[in-house]
Structure formats: C-alpha cells, structure tokens
C-alpha cells in the first residue's frame, strides 16, 4: 500500500513539475523492474522491498540519477561489508538490508545536488524529503521495536527454559512435592 502510494505520488509529482523527462522516468521505472526480476531469479538475495523502493526512486529521480544513487548505495554496502568481514562479524554468505544504504546514498545525492545550486533549496527537494523522512523515521522506530522484541523474547525463553530445567532437577533429586515446585516456580 505505501509503495503504491509512493509510486503514484511520484508519477503525479513528475506530471506536475516535469523535472525529469518521461524517458528518464520510464528508464528509472524499468530499472526498478529489472531489480524486481533479479530479486525473483536470485530468490530474494536483493529483496522485493528493495526492488519496490528502487521503482519509486526511479520514478522520482529518473534513470540517470537512480543509477548514480545505486552506484553510491552499492559502494556503501561494499565498504560496510568489507569492514564487517575484517572484524570477523560477517561472512561472505551473510546478508544485510539494502534499504539503509539506499537511504544514505539518496541523502548524499540530495546534499551534493543542493551544494551545487549555491545553497538554495529547490521545491522538489522539499517535496522529496517530505515523502522520504517519515519513511526513514518509521523504519528507525520499527527497527528499534523489533530489536527489543527479539531481545526480550530471547531473555524470556531463556528464563523459562532455565526454570523448567532447574524444576525438573529439583523434583528428580529431592522428590519434591507439587507445592514446593509451585513455590520454586513463583520465586523464579
């Protein structure tokens, strides 16, 4: 739903402003669909969500700016992957999300574009950022909630398993009665 809305608003944005030619916009959309095909062929080594975001970005930016953005995003992903492999926290088969690299590359591209225009902020930049910033903040909040969820879940599962093992050992060693076991479980 959000991606479709982003795609439609990007088309409306291009129709109103005409910043990019329709050929460049069509090229950007086709580049996104190329990534969608790559996602399907590689069994989501590049996820469908990444491909859908590339379609929306291709609609906003056009093909040439999208290709520059992808070059920057792949370069950043490669640099981070190499650093993680050097620190031995990463292997060649490990997977990392690509959307953060697309986001950083997009912001970098916007900053370079704005610095070239002598510090004036164009209206298209404001519109683009008004679309992308809520998504960035939403992704940030979702990542934090997800990390806390899995951490808490792991802690609770570990505590439950430990309590079950200790209760079973207590019953086996001492032949504890049911009331003693209930007390033990409530203490834990």
Short mmCIF file of C-alpha atoms in Angstrom, two decimals:
data_model
loop_
_atom_site.label_atom_id
_atom_site.label_comp_id
_atom_site.label_asym_id
_atom_site.label_seq_id
_atom_site.Cartn_x
_atom_site.Cartn_y
_atom_site.Cartn_z
CA UNK A 1 0.00 0.00 0.00
CA UNK A 2 2.70 2.51 0.98
CA UNK A 3 4.84 1.63 -2.03
CA UNK A 4 1.89 2.00 -4.41
CA UNK A 5 1.05 5.36 -2.84
CA UNK A 6 4.69 6.43 -3.19
CA UNK A 7 4.75 5.32 -6.82
CA UNK A 8 1.51 7.15 -7.65
CA UNK A 9 2.60 10.31 -5.87
CA UNK A 10 5.94 10.16 -7.71
CA UNK A 11 4.07 9.97 -11.01
CA UNK A 12 1.87 12.91 -10.02
CA UNK A 13 4.98 14.82 -8.88
CA UNK A 14 6.66 14.22 -12.25
CA UNK A 15 3.49 15.15 -14.14
CA UNK A 16 3.18 18.44 -12.26
CA UNK A 17 6.82 19.51 -12.12
CA UNK A 18 8.23 17.92 -15.27
CA UNK A 19 11.71 17.95 -13.70
CA UNK A 20 12.70 14.73 -15.44
CA UNK A 21 11.77 13.73 -18.98
CA UNK A 22 9.29 10.90 -19.37
CA UNK A 23 12.04 8.82 -20.97
CA UNK A 24 14.20 9.21 -17.87
CA UNK A 25 11.24 8.37 -15.62
CA UNK A 26 10.38 5.31 -17.73
CA UNK A 27 14.04 4.26 -17.58
CA UNK A 28 14.00 4.60 -13.80
CA UNK A 29 10.86 2.51 -13.54
CA UNK A 30 12.32 -0.14 -15.86
CA UNK A 31 15.49 -0.21 -13.76
CA UNK A 32 13.33 -0.94 -10.73
CA UNK A 33 11.54 -3.72 -12.60
CA UNK A 34 14.94 -5.11 -13.62
CA UNK A 35 15.80 -5.33 -9.92
CA UNK A 36 12.43 -6.99 -9.32
CA UNK A 37 13.41 -9.65 -11.87
CA UNK A 38 16.80 -10.05 -10.19
CA UNK A 39 15.00 -10.48 -6.87
CA UNK A 40 12.92 -13.27 -8.32
CA UNK A 41 15.83 -15.01 -10.07
CA UNK A 42 18.13 -14.89 -7.04
CA UNK A 43 15.42 -15.97 -4.59
CA UNK A 44 15.42 -12.57 -2.88
CA UNK A 45 19.16 -12.01 -2.43
CA UNK A 46 18.02 -8.49 -3.20
CA UNK A 47 14.61 -8.33 -1.58
CA UNK A 48 11.34 -7.42 -3.21
CA UNK A 49 11.03 -4.45 -0.83
CA UNK A 50 14.35 -3.10 -2.07
CA UNK A 51 13.19 -3.51 -5.66
CA UNK A 52 9.89 -1.76 -4.99
CA UNK A 53 11.73 1.13 -3.36
CA UNK A 54 14.03 1.32 -6.40
CA UNK A 55 10.94 1.57 -8.63
CA UNK A 56 9.62 4.50 -6.56
CA UNK A 57 13.04 6.18 -6.51
CA UNK A 58 13.37 5.66 -10.25
CA UNK A 59 10.04 7.40 -10.72
CA UNK A 60 11.15 10.36 -8.60
CA UNK A 61 14.71 10.67 -9.85
CA UNK A 62 14.74 9.32 -13.38
CA UNK A 63 17.12 6.71 -14.70
CA UNK A 64 20.44 8.58 -14.61
CA UNK A 65 20.12 9.92 -11.09
CA UNK A 66 18.86 6.49 -9.99
CA UNK A 67 21.94 4.81 -11.46
CA UNK A 68 24.20 7.27 -9.60
CA UNK A 69 22.21 6.55 -6.43
CA UNK A 70 22.56 2.79 -6.92
CA UNK A 71 26.29 3.16 -7.53
CA UNK A 72 26.61 5.02 -4.23
CA UNK A 73 24.41 2.55 -2.36
CA UNK A 74 26.30 -0.49 -3.66
CA UNK A 75 29.61 1.25 -2.85
CA UNK A 76 28.48 1.94 0.72
CA UNK A 77 27.19 -1.62 1.12
CA UNK A 78 30.50 -2.99 -0.16
CA UNK A 79 32.51 -0.78 2.22
CA UNK A 80 30.43 -1.79 5.23
CA UNK A 81 30.58 -5.46 4.24
CA UNK A 82 34.36 -5.34 3.91
CA UNK A 83 34.69 -3.67 7.31
CA UNK A 84 32.43 -6.29 8.91
CA UNK A 85 34.39 -9.09 7.23
CA UNK A 86 37.67 -7.65 8.52
CA UNK A 87 36.24 -7.58 12.05
CA UNK A 88 35.08 -11.20 11.52
CA UNK A 89 31.45 -10.35 12.32
CA UNK A 90 30.40 -11.10 8.80
CA UNK A 91 30.96 -13.87 6.24
CA UNK A 92 30.50 -13.95 2.50
CA UNK A 93 27.15 -15.69 2.97
CA UNK A 94 25.83 -13.15 5.49
CA UNK A 95 23.02 -10.85 4.39
CA UNK A 96 22.46 -7.21 5.24
CA UNK A 97 19.47 -4.99 4.45
CA UNK A 98 19.96 -2.75 1.42
CA UNK A 99 17.38 -0.04 2.22
CA UNK A 100 19.65 1.83 4.71
CA UNK A 101 22.32 2.12 2.01
CA UNK A 102 19.75 3.39 -0.49
CA UNK A 103 18.61 5.96 2.07
CA UNK A 104 22.12 7.21 2.87
CA UNK A 105 23.02 7.36 -0.83
CA UNK A 106 19.80 9.26 -1.58
CA UNK A 107 20.51 11.81 1.15
CA UNK A 108 24.09 12.14 -0.07
CA UNK A 109 22.90 12.70 -3.61
CA UNK A 110 20.48 15.38 -2.42
CA UNK A 111 23.20 17.15 -0.42
CA UNK A 112 25.56 17.15 -3.41
CA UNK A 113 22.79 18.42 -5.68
CA UNK A 114 21.92 21.21 -3.22
CA UNK A 115 25.54 22.26 -2.71
CA UNK A 116 25.86 22.67 -6.48
CA UNK A 117 22.86 25.04 -6.54
CA UNK A 118 24.61 27.57 -4.25
CA UNK A 119 22.70 26.71 -1.08
CA UNK A 120 19.21 27.34 -2.36
CA UNK A 121 16.80 24.54 -1.54
CA UNK A 122 14.64 23.68 -4.50
CA UNK A 123 10.99 22.87 -4.12
CA UNK A 124 11.48 19.37 -5.48
CA UNK A 125 13.98 18.61 -2.70
CA UNK A 126 11.49 19.69 -0.06
CA UNK A 127 8.80 17.52 -1.65
CA UNK A 128 11.15 14.54 -1.93
CA UNK A 129 12.28 14.87 1.69
CA UNK A 130 8.69 15.26 2.89
CA UNK A 131 7.99 11.84 1.38
CA UNK A 132 11.16 10.09 2.47
CA UNK A 133 11.68 11.40 6.04
CA UNK A 134 8.52 9.84 7.52
CA UNK A 135 9.54 6.53 5.96
CA UNK A 136 13.02 6.84 7.44
CA UNK A 137 11.64 7.62 10.88
CA UNK A 138 9.15 4.77 10.61
CA UNK A 139 11.93 2.34 9.62
CA UNK A 140 14.07 3.56 12.53
CA UNK A 141 11.26 3.06 15.07
CA UNK A 142 10.36 -0.34 13.61
CA UNK A 143 13.97 -1.50 13.79
CA UNK A 144 14.27 -0.41 17.42
CA UNK A 145 10.99 -2.14 18.36
CA UNK A 146 11.99 -5.30 16.50
CA UNK A 147 15.38 -5.45 18.23
CA UNK A 148 13.79 -5.01 21.66
CA UNK A 149 11.09 -7.57 20.84
CA UNK A 150 13.57 -10.27 19.85
CA UNK A 151 15.86 -9.45 22.76
CA UNK A 152 13.02 -9.66 25.29
CA UNK A 153 11.71 -12.82 23.65
CA UNK A 154 15.14 -14.46 23.89
CA UNK A 155 15.51 -13.46 27.54
CA UNK A 156 12.06 -14.80 28.44
CA UNK A 157 12.62 -18.05 26.54
CA UNK A 158 15.96 -18.49 28.27
CA UNK A 159 14.46 -17.82 31.70
CA UNK A 160 11.58 -20.24 31.05
CA UNK A 161 13.92 -22.96 29.86
CA UNK A 162 16.25 -22.47 32.82
CA UNK A 163 13.36 -22.59 35.28
CA UNK A 164 11.96 -25.75 33.69
CA UNK A 165 15.35 -27.49 33.83
CA UNK A 166 16.00 -26.46 37.43
CA UNK A 167 12.48 -27.51 38.45
CA UNK A 168 12.91 -30.90 36.81
CA UNK A 169 16.27 -31.38 38.54
CA UNK A 170 14.81 -30.32 41.89
CA UNK A 171 11.96 -32.80 41.54
CA UNK A 172 14.30 -35.60 40.46
CA UNK A 173 16.84 -35.01 43.28
CA UNK A 174 14.57 -34.36 46.18
CA UNK A 175 11.32 -35.91 45.08
CA UNK A 176 9.75 -32.51 45.74
CA UNK A 177 6.05 -32.21 46.19
CA UNK A 178 3.83 -30.15 43.95
CA UNK A 179 3.51 -27.28 46.47
CA UNK A 180 7.29 -26.93 46.75
CA UNK A 181 7.60 -26.85 42.98
CA UNK A 182 4.91 -24.15 42.73
CA UNK A 183 6.87 -22.05 45.27
CA UNK A 184 10.06 -22.62 43.29
CA UNK A 185 8.46 -21.55 40.00
CA UNK A 186 6.94 -18.45 41.62
CA UNK A 187 10.34 -17.44 43.02
CA UNK A 188 11.91 -17.76 39.60
#
